[in-house]
XYZ file of C-alpha atoms in Angstrom:
593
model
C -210.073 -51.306 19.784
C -207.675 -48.844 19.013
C -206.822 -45.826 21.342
C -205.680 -43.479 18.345
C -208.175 -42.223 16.534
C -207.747 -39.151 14.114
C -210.824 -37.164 15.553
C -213.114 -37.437 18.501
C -216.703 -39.102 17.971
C -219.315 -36.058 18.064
C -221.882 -36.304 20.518
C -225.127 -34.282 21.157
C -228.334 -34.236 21.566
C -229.816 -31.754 18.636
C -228.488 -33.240 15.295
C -225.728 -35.285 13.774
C -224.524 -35.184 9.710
C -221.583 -37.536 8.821
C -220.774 -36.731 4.369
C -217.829 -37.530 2.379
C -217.486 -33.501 2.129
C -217.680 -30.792 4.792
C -219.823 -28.790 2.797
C -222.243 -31.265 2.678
C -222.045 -31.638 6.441
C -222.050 -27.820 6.902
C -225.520 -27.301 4.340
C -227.566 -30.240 6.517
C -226.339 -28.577 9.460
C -227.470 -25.903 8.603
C -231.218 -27.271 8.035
C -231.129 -28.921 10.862
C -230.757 -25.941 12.652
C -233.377 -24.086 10.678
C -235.931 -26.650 11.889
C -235.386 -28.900 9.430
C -235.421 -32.610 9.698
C -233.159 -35.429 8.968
C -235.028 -35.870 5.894
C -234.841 -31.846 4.357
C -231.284 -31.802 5.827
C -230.766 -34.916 3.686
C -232.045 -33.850 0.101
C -230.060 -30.589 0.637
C -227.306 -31.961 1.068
C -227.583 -34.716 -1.701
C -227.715 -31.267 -4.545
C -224.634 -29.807 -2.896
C -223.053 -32.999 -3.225
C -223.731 -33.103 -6.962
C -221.863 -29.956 -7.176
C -219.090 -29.977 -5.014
C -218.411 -33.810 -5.422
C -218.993 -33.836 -9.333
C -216.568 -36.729 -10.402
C -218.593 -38.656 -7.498
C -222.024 -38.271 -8.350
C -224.385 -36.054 -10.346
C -228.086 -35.337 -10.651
C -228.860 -37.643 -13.839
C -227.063 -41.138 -11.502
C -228.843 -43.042 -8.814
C -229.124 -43.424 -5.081
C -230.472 -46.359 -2.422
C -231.840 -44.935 0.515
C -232.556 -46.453 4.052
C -234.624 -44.280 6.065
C -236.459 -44.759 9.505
C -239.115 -42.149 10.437
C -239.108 -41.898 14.114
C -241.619 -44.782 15.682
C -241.718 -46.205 12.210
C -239.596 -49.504 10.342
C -236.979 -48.951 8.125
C -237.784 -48.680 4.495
C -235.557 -49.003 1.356
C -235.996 -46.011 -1.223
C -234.827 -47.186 -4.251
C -233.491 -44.606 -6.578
C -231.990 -46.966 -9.073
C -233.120 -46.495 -12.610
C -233.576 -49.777 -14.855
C -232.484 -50.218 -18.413
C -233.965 -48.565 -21.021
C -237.107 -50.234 -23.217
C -234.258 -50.326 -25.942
C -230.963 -51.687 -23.963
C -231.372 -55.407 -24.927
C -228.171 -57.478 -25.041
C -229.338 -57.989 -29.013
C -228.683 -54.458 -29.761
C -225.522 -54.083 -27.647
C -223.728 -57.758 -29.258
C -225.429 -55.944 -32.928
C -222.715 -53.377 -32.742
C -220.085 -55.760 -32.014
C -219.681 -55.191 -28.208
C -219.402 -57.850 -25.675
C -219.219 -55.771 -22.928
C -221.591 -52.551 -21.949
C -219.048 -49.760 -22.329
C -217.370 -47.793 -18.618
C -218.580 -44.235 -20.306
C -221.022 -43.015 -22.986
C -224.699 -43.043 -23.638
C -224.681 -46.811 -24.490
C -224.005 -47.119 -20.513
C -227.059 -44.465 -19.221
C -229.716 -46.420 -17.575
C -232.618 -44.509 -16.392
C -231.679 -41.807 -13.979
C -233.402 -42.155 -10.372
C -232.091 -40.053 -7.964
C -233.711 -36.570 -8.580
C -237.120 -38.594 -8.300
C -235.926 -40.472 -5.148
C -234.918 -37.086 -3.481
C -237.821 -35.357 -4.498
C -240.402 -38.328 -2.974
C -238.147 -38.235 -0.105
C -238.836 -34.269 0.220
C -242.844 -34.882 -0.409
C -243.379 -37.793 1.698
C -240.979 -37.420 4.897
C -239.496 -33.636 4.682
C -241.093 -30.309 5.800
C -238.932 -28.010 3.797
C -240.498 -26.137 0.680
C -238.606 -27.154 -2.385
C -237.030 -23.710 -3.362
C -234.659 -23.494 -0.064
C -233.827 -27.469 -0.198
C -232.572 -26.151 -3.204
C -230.849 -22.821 -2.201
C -227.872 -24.409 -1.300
C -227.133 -25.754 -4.044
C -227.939 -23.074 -6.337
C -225.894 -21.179 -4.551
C -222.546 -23.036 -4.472
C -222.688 -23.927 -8.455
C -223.262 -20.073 -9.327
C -220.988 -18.251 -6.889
C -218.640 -21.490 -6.933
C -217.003 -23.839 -4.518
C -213.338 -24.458 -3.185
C -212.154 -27.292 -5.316
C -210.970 -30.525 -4.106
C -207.773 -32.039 -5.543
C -209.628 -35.182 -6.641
C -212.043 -32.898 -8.752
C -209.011 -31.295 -10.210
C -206.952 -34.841 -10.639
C -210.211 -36.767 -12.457
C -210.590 -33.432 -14.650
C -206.757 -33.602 -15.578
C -207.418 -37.130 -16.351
C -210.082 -36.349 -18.634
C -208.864 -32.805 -20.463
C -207.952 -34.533 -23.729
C -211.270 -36.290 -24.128
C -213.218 -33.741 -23.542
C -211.345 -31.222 -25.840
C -211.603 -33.936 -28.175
C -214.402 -35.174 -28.045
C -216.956 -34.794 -24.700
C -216.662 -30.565 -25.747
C -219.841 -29.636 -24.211
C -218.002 -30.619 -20.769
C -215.250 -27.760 -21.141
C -217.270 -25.134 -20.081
C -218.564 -26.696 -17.179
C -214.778 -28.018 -15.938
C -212.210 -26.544 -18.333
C -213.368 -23.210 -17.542
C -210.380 -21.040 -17.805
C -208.949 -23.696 -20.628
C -207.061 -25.684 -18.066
C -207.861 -27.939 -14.961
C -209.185 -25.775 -11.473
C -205.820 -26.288 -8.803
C -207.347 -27.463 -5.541
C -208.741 -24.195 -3.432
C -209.980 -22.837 -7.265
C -213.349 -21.575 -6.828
C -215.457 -23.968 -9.794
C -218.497 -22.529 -10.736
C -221.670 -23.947 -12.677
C -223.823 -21.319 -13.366
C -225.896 -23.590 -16.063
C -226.651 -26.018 -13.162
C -227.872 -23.276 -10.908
C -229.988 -21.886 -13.689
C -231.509 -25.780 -13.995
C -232.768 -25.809 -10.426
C -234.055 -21.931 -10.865
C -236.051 -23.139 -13.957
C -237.202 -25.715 -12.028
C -238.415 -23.803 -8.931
C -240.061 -21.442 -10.999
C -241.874 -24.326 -12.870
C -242.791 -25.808 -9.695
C -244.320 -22.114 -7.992
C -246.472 -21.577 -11.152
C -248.240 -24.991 -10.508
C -249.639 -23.822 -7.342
C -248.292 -22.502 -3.499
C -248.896 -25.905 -1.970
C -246.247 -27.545 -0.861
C -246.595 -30.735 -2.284
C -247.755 -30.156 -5.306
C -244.659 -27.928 -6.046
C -242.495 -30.986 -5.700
C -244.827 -33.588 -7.852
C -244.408 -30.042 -10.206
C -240.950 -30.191 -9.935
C -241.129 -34.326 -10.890
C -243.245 -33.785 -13.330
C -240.401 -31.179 -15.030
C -237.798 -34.208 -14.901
C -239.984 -36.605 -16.001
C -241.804 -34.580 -18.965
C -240.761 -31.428 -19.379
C -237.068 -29.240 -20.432
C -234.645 -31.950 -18.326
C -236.183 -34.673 -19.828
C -236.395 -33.208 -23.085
C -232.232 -32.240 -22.763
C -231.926 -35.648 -21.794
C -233.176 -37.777 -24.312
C -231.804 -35.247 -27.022
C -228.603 -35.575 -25.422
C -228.480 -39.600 -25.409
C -229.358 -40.255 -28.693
C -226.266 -38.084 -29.611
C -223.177 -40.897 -30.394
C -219.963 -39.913 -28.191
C -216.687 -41.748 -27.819
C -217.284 -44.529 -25.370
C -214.344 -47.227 -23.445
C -215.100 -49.087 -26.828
C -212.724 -46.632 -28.641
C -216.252 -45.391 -31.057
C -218.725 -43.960 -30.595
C -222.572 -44.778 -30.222
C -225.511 -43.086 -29.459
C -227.509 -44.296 -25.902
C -231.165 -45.879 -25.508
C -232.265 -43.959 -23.062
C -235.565 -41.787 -24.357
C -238.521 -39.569 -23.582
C -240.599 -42.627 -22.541
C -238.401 -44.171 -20.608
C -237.547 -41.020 -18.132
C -241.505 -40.599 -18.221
C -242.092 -43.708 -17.116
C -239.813 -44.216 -14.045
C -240.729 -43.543 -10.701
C -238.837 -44.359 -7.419
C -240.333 -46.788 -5.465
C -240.458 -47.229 -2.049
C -239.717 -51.228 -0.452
C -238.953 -53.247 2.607
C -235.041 -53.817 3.211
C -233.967 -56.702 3.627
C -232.686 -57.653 7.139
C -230.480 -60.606 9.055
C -230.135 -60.388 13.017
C -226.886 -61.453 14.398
C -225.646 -61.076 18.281
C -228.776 -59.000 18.974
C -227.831 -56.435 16.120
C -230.335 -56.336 13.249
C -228.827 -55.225 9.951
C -231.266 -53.625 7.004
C -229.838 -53.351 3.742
C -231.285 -52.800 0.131
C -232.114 -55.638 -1.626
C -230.498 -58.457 -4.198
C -231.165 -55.406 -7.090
C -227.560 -53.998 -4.810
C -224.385 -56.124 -3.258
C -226.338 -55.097 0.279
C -226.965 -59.108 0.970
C -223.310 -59.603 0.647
C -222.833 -57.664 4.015
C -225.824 -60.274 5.620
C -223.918 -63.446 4.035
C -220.657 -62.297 5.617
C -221.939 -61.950 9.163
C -223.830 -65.160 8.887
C -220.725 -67.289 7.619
C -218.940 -66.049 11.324
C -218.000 -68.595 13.419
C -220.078 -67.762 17.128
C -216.706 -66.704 18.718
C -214.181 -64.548 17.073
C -211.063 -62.232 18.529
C -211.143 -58.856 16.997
C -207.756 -58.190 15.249
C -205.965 -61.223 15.057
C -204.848 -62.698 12.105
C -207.636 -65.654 12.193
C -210.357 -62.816 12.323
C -208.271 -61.308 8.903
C -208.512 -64.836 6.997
C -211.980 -65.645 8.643
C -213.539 -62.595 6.670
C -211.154 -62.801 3.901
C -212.508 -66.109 2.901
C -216.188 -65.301 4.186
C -216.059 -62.132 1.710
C -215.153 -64.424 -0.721
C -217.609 -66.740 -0.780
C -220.241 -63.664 -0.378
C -219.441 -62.341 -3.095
C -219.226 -65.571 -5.797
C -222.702 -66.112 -4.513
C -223.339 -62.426 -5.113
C -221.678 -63.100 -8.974
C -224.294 -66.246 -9.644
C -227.358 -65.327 -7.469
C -227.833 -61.678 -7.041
C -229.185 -59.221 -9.559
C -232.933 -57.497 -10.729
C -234.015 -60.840 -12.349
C -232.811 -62.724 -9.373
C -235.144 -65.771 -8.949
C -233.693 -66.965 -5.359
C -235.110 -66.540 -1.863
C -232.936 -64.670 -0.055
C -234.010 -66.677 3.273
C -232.391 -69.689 1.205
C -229.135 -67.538 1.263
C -229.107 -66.631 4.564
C -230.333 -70.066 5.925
C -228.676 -71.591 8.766
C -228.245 -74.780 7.117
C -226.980 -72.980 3.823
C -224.604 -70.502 5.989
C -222.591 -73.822 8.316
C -222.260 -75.493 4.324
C -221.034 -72.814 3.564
C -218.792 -71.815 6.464
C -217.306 -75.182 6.065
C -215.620 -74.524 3.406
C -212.867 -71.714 4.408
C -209.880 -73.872 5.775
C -206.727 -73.055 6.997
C -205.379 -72.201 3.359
C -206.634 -69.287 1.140
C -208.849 -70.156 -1.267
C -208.358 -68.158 -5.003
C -210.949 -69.776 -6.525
C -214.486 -68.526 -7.657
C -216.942 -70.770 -5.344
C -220.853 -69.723 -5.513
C -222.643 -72.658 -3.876
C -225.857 -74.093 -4.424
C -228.949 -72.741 -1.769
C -232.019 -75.188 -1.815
C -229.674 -77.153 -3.766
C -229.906 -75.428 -6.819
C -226.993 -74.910 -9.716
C -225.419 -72.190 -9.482
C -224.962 -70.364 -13.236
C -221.344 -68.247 -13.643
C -221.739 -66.409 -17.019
C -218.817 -66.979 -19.329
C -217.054 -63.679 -18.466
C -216.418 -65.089 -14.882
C -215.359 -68.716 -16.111
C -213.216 -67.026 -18.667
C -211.610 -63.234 -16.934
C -208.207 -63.750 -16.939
C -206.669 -62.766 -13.402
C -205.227 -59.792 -13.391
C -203.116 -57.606 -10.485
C -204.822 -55.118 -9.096
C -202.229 -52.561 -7.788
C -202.330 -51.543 -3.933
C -204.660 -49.084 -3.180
C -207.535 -49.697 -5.906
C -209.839 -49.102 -3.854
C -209.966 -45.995 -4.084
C -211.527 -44.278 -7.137
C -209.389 -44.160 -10.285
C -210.362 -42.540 -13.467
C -208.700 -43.563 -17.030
C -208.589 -40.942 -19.881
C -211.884 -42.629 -21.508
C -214.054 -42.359 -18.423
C -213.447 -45.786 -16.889
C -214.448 -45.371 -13.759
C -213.363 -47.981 -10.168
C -215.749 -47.096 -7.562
C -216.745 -43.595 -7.693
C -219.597 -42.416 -5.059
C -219.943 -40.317 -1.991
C -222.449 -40.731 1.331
C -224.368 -39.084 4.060
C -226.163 -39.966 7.411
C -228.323 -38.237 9.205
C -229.654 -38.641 12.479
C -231.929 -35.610 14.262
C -233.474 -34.781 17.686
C -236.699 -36.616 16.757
C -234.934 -39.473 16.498
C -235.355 -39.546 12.417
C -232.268 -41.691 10.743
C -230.992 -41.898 7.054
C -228.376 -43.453 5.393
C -227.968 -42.822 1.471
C -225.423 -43.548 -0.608
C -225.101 -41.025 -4.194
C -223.663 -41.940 -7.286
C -223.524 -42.076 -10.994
C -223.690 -38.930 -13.633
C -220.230 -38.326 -13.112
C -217.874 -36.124 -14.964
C -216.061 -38.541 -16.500
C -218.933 -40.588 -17.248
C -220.613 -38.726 -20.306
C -220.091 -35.201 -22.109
C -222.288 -32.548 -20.047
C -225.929 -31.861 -21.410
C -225.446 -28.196 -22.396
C -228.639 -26.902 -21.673
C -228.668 -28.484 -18.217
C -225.135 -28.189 -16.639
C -224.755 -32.166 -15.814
C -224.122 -35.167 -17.644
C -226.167 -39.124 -18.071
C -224.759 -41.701 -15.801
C -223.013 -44.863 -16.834
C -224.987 -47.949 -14.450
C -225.348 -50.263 -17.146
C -221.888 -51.027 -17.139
C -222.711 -53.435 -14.226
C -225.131 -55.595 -16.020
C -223.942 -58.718 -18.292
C -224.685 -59.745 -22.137
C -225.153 -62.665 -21.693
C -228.765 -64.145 -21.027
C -230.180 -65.933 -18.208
C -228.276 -64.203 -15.684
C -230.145 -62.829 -12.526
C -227.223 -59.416 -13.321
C -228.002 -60.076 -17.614
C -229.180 -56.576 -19.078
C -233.250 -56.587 -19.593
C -235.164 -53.775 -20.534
C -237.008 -52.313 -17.552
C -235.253 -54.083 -14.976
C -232.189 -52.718 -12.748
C -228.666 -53.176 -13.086
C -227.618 -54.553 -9.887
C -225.402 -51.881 -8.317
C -222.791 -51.412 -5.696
C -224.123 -48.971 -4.041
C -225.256 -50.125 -0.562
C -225.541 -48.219 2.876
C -227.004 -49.572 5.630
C -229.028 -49.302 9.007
C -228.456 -51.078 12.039
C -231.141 -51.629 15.267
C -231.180 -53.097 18.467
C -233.988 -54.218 20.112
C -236.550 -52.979 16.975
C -235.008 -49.260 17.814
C -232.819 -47.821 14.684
C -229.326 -47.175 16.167
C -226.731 -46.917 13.506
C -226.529 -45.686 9.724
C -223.359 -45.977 8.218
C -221.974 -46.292 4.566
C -219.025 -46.045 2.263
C -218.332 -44.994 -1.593
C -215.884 -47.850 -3.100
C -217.486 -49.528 -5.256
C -216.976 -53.348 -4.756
C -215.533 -52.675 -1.740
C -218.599 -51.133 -0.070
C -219.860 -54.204 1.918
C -216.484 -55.265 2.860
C -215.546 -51.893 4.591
C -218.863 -51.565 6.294
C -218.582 -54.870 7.531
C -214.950 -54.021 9.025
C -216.448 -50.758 10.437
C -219.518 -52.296 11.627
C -217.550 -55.307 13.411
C -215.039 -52.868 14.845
C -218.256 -50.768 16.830
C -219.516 -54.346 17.842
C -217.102 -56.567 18.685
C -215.019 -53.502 20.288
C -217.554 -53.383 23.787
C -218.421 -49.766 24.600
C -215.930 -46.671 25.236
C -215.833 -43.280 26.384
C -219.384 -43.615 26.861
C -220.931 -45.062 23.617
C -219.872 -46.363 20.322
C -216.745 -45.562 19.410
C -217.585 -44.684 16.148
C -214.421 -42.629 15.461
C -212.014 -45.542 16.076
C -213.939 -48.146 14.321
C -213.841 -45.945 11.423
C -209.960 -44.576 11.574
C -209.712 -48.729 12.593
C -206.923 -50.137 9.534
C -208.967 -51.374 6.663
C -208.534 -53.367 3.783
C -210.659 -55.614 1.006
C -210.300 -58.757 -1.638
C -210.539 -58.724 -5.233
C -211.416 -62.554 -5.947
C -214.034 -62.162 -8.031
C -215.642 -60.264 -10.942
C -215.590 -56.630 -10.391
C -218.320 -54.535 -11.091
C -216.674 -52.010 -13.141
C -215.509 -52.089 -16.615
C -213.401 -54.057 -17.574
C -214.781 -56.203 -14.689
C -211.180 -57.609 -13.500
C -210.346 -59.922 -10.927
C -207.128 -61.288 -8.501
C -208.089 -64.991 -7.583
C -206.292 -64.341 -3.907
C -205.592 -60.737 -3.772
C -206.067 -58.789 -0.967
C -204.941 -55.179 -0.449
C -204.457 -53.994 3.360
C -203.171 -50.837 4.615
C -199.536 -50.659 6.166
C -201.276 -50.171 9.565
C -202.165 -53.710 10.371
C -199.661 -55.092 12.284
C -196.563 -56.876 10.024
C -196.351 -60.265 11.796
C -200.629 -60.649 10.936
C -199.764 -60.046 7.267
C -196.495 -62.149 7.238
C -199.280 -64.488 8.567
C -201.586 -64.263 6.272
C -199.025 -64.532 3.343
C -198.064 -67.889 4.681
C -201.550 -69.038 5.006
C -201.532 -68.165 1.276
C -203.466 -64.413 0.642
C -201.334 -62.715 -1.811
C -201.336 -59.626 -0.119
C -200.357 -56.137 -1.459
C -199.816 -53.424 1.167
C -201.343 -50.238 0.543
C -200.728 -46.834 2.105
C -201.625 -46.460 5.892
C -204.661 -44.815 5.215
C -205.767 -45.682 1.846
C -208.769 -48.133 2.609
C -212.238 -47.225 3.324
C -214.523 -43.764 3.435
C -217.329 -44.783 5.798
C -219.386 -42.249 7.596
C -221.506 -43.062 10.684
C -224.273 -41.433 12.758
C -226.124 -43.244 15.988
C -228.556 -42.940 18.788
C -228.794 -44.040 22.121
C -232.664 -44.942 22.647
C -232.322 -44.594 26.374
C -230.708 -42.039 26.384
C -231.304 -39.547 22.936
C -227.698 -39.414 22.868
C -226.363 -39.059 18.898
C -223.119 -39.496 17.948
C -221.012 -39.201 14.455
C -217.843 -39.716 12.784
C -216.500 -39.353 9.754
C -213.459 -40.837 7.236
C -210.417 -39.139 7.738
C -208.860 -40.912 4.444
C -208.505 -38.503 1.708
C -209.237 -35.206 3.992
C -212.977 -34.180 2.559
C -215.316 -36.085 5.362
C -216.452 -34.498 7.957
C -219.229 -35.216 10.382
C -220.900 -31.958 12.292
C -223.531 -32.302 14.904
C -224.511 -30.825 18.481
C-alpha cells in the first residue's frame, strides 16, 4: 500500500459521513449530531445533494440503496423506476429511432428516488419530515457556493437551453450567463416544492408517519405528479436532433412504489460483498472477485492484466445476461465451476474481443448493437463525467455513506434528473431523468425496454461484512466504471493487511486507479474500445510499458483523474468508525468524530 495519501482516514467513535460534496458531509453531520441516525442523516443529505450537485442528480432520477440496521441483514432499497406502461420498443422504432435518446422525455423512466428516501425516512429514520428537509430548503433559497463542474456542464448546455430547454434558464442562467465557481446559485422554486410539500404533509395529521406517506402520496398523486406528467408529454429537442414528447404519465408515477429486496451477496477470503441485484452492473463487482486466481501480488503488473481481463469478461456477461427481464440464476454466474471456465480464458495476451460465456451451458444472446458498434477511441480520462451540448451525458452521479454510533450503515448511490438531462418543470424547480437510455430496442434481451420493468442501471454501491457483522460501505459515481473502481478500492483495503490501526481507507482510495472500455457502454451512444484501457500517470511506467507489450492499448490519463469512491467502516470489536473520501476533483469530503 501506498504511504502518500492526500488526507488522513477519520476515525471516531460518534459518526462518520463520506459524500462526493462537503456540504453534503457537513448537513448529515449535522443530524448526526442532532440525534439523528445514519438513516435521517442520509435522506438529508440526499435533498442537499440534489441542489448543490444538480448536473449529478436531481429529485425526479433514481437511487439503489444498501442499508444495514444495527443487529439486522443488509437489505437492497431499490429506488429505480421502470419504464413507463407506454415505452415499448414499437413506439420508440415508430418514430424512426433505433436508439432511446441521451436527453428528453422519450428517455424519463419512472422517477424513484423521492419514494425510496421517503420509505427510508418512515421505516428506518427518527427525524420528522420538515427538518430532513430544512437543509435543503435552505441551500436552494438562500443559495450555495457553486462548483466549477456545475458552472462547466451549464456552459455546455447555455445554447440549448436558450434555444430550446427555456424553462431551465431561470433555474441556471439566472443572471443570463453561466454562475463562475464560488457564485452563490439559488433555486427558490425548488425550495418552495419541498415547503408545499411539508405543508401538505402537516395538514394530513401530526403523526409522524403519516406525514411522510402524506408527503408520498403528494409525489405520487398530487401537484409534483401533476407537473410531471404535464411536463413529459411536452415534445423537447432530444440527442435525436427532434423533438418528442415522453411516456411517462399520471398512472405510471401513481403506480410506482420503491420496494424493498435482499442483495445479492458472494463471500471471498472471509469478506462478504452485498450488492444490488442483476436490475444494476452490482454482480459485475461479484464476477470479478470470483474470476481471481487464490494468490495475487497487489500492484504488479500481473494483478493490472489479471483484472483487466477479469473486468472484461464481467462485463460481456453483464452485456448478454444481466438486466430486469434477466432469466439466469445468478448462483449459475457465480458458480465455481462457471468462474475456473471462465478464469481460463484470460492468457498472457489481452483479449479485445466481446466474450459472454455460457452458465448452465446456455447461449449467450448479444443484441445486434454489440455485434455491430463500431470501436471507437475513447479519449484519456472518460471516466469522468462529460456533458455534450444536447445533454449526452458519460457517467454522471454522486454518493454517500453513513455509518453512526449505533452501529447503523448505508451506502447509496444518487443519480438521474440532471440538468442537462431535460428542460426544468417550471412549477417544480427540477427536471425528468433520462434512465431509459440504458435499455435496448431490440427484443428478447434481459436489458430490452418493457413496460413496467427497470432499465438496468449503473448505479451500484456496495456493503461489505466480515464474520455476518457489516464493516464497510463504499461507492463511486462513473457510470460504467462504478464496479471497476470499487473493486480497485475494495482490493486495495484487503489485500493491503492493516495500517495505522485499521483500514486504510484513505490510501486505498487516493491508491492510482484506472478502468476498460471493451464493451458496450451504457450511455448514449453506447461506444466501445475492444482493448482500451485508461490509467492514471501514477502507476508506475515500466507496469504500463508492460502491459502495452502484453497487448492493452493503454491511454494515460491525468494523475488523478480516475475514480470518486467514498468509504465509511466499523470495527465490531472495537466501535471504531472510520472514513475517507475522493480527493479527485476537490468536492468529497468525509466528516466524522
Amino acid at each position: 500500500m501506498t504511504s502518500f495519501t492526500t488526507r488522513p482516514t477519520l476515525r471516531g467513535t460518534f459518526g462518520m459521513v463520506s459524500s462526493t460534496h462537503w456540504l453534503v458531509s457537513a448537513t448529515s453531520m449535522a443530524v448526526l449530531e442532532n440525534g439523528g441516525n445514519a438513516f435521517d442523516a442520509a435522506v438529508a443529505g440526499a435533498f442537499v445533494l440534489h441542489v448543490v450537485e444538480p448536473h449529478l442528480n436531481g429529485p425526479a432520477g433514481e437511487v439503489p440503496i444498501i442499508l444495514a440496521p444495527a443487529g439486522q441483514p443488509p437489505k437492497v432499497l431499490c429506488g429505480q423506476g421502470p419504464a413507463p406502461a407506454g415505452a415499448s420498443i414499437e413506439h420508440y422504432l415508430g418514430l424512426g429511432l433505433d436508439l432511446v435518446p441521451g436527453s428528453g422525455p422519450l428517455a424519463a423512466a419512472v422517477p424513484g428516488a423521492f419514494d425510496a428516501w421517503m420509505l427510508l425516512l418512515r421505516d428506518h429514520g427518527s427525524k420528522p419530515l420538515a427538518e430532513i428537509l430544512s437543509y435543503a430548503i435552505g441551500y436552494a433559497e438562500h443559495g450555495h457556493p457553486v462548483l466549477e463542474d456545475v458552472g462547466a456542464t451549464i456552459t455546455v448546455m447555455r445554447e440549448l437551453f436558450e434555444t430550446e430547454w427555456t424553462s431551465s434558464v431561470p433555474v441556471y442562467l439566472p443572471s443570463g450567463k453561466p454562475p463562475a465557481p464560488g457564485d452563490l446559485l439559488k433555486n427558490p422554486v425548488l425550495a418552495d416544492t419541498w415547503r408545499r410539500v411539508i405543508a401538505e404533509a402537516e395538514a394530513a395529521g401530526t403523526d409522524r408517519d403519516t406525514q411522510i406517506e402524506a408527503a408520498r402520496r403528494v409525489w405520487r398523486e398530487g401537484f409534483i405528479a401533476e407537473a410531471l406528467a404535464a411536463w413529459a408529454a411536452r415534445p423537447a429537442m432530444d440527442t435525436s436532433g427532434k423533438r418528442h414528447a415522453g411516456t411517462l404519465t399520471a398512472d405510471d408515477i401513481a403506480n410506482y412504489s420503491a420496494t424493498y429486496e435482499d442483495p445479492v451477496t458472494f463471500t471471498w477470503n472471509g469478506w462478504t460483498i452485498a450488492k444490488p441485484g442483476l436490475w444494476s452492473q452490482g454482480p459485475a463487482f461479484l464476477q470479478q472477485l470470483a474470476l481471481l486466481p487464490d494468490r495475487l501480488a497487489y500492484g504488479t503488473a500481473d494483478y493490472y492484466h489479471r483484472l483487466i481481463e477479469g473486468s472484461k469478461l464481467a462485463m460481456a456477461d453483464r452485456e448478454a445476461w444481466y438486466g430486469d427481464s434477466a432469466d439466469i440464476a445468478l448462483g449459475a454466474l457465480l458458480s465455481p465451476e462457471y468462474s475456473a471456465e471462465r478464469r481460463a480464458l484470460i492468457g498472457p495476451e489481452a483479449s479485445h474481443q466481446l466474450r459472454p460465456g455460457s452458465p448452465d451451458g446456455r447461449s449467450p444472446v448479444l443484441g445486434s448493437h454489440a455485434e455491430s458498434l463500431v470501436p471507437q477511441h475513447v479519449p484519456a480520462g472518460a471516466g469522468e463525467p462529460t456533458v455534450a451540448g444536447n445533454g449526452t451525458t458519460r457517467g454522471d452521479t454522486c454518493h454517500l455513506d453513513i455509518v453512526d454510533r449505533w452501529g447503523n450503515m448505508i451506502a447509496a448511490t444518487p443519480s438521474g434528473g440532471w440538468l442537462q438531462s431535460n428542460p426544468v418543470v417550471p412549477e417544480l424547480g427540477f427536471p425528468l431523468g433520462t434512465r431509459l437510455q440504458m435499455a435496448w430496442l431490440e427484443p428478447g434481451l434481459p436489458n430490452s425496454l418493457t413496460p413496467g420493468r427497470r432499465p438496468r442501471t449503473t448505479l451500484s454501491p456496495t456493503l461489505a461484512l466480515r464474520d455476518g457483522e457489516p464493516v464497510l460501505a463504499f461507492g463511486t459515481p462513473g457510470g460504467d466504471q462504478q464496479d471497476q473502481w470499487s473493486l480497485h478500492f475494495f482490493l486495495a483495503v484487503a489485500l493491503s493487511g492493516q495500517v495505522r490501526g485499521g483500514w486504510d481507507l484513505q490510501g486505498a482510495i487516493d491508491a492510482p486507479n484506472w478502468h476498460q472500455d471493451s464493451f458496450p457502454g451504457s450511455f448514449y451512444p453506447h461506444l466501445m474500445n475492444p482493448g482500451g484501457v485508461t490509467m492514471e500517470s501514477r502507476i508506475d511506467p515500466a507496469i504500463i510499458a508492460e502491459l502495452r507489450r502484453r497487448g492493452h492499448l493503454i491511454s494515460v490519463g491525468g494523475p488523478w483523474s480516475e475514480g470518486r469512491l467514498c468509504a465509511v467502516a466499523r470495527d465490531p470489536a472495537t466501535g471504531v468508525l472510520s472514513a475517507a473520501a475522493n480527493p479527485r476533483g476537490m468536492q468529497g469530503y468525509a466528516a466524522g468524530r
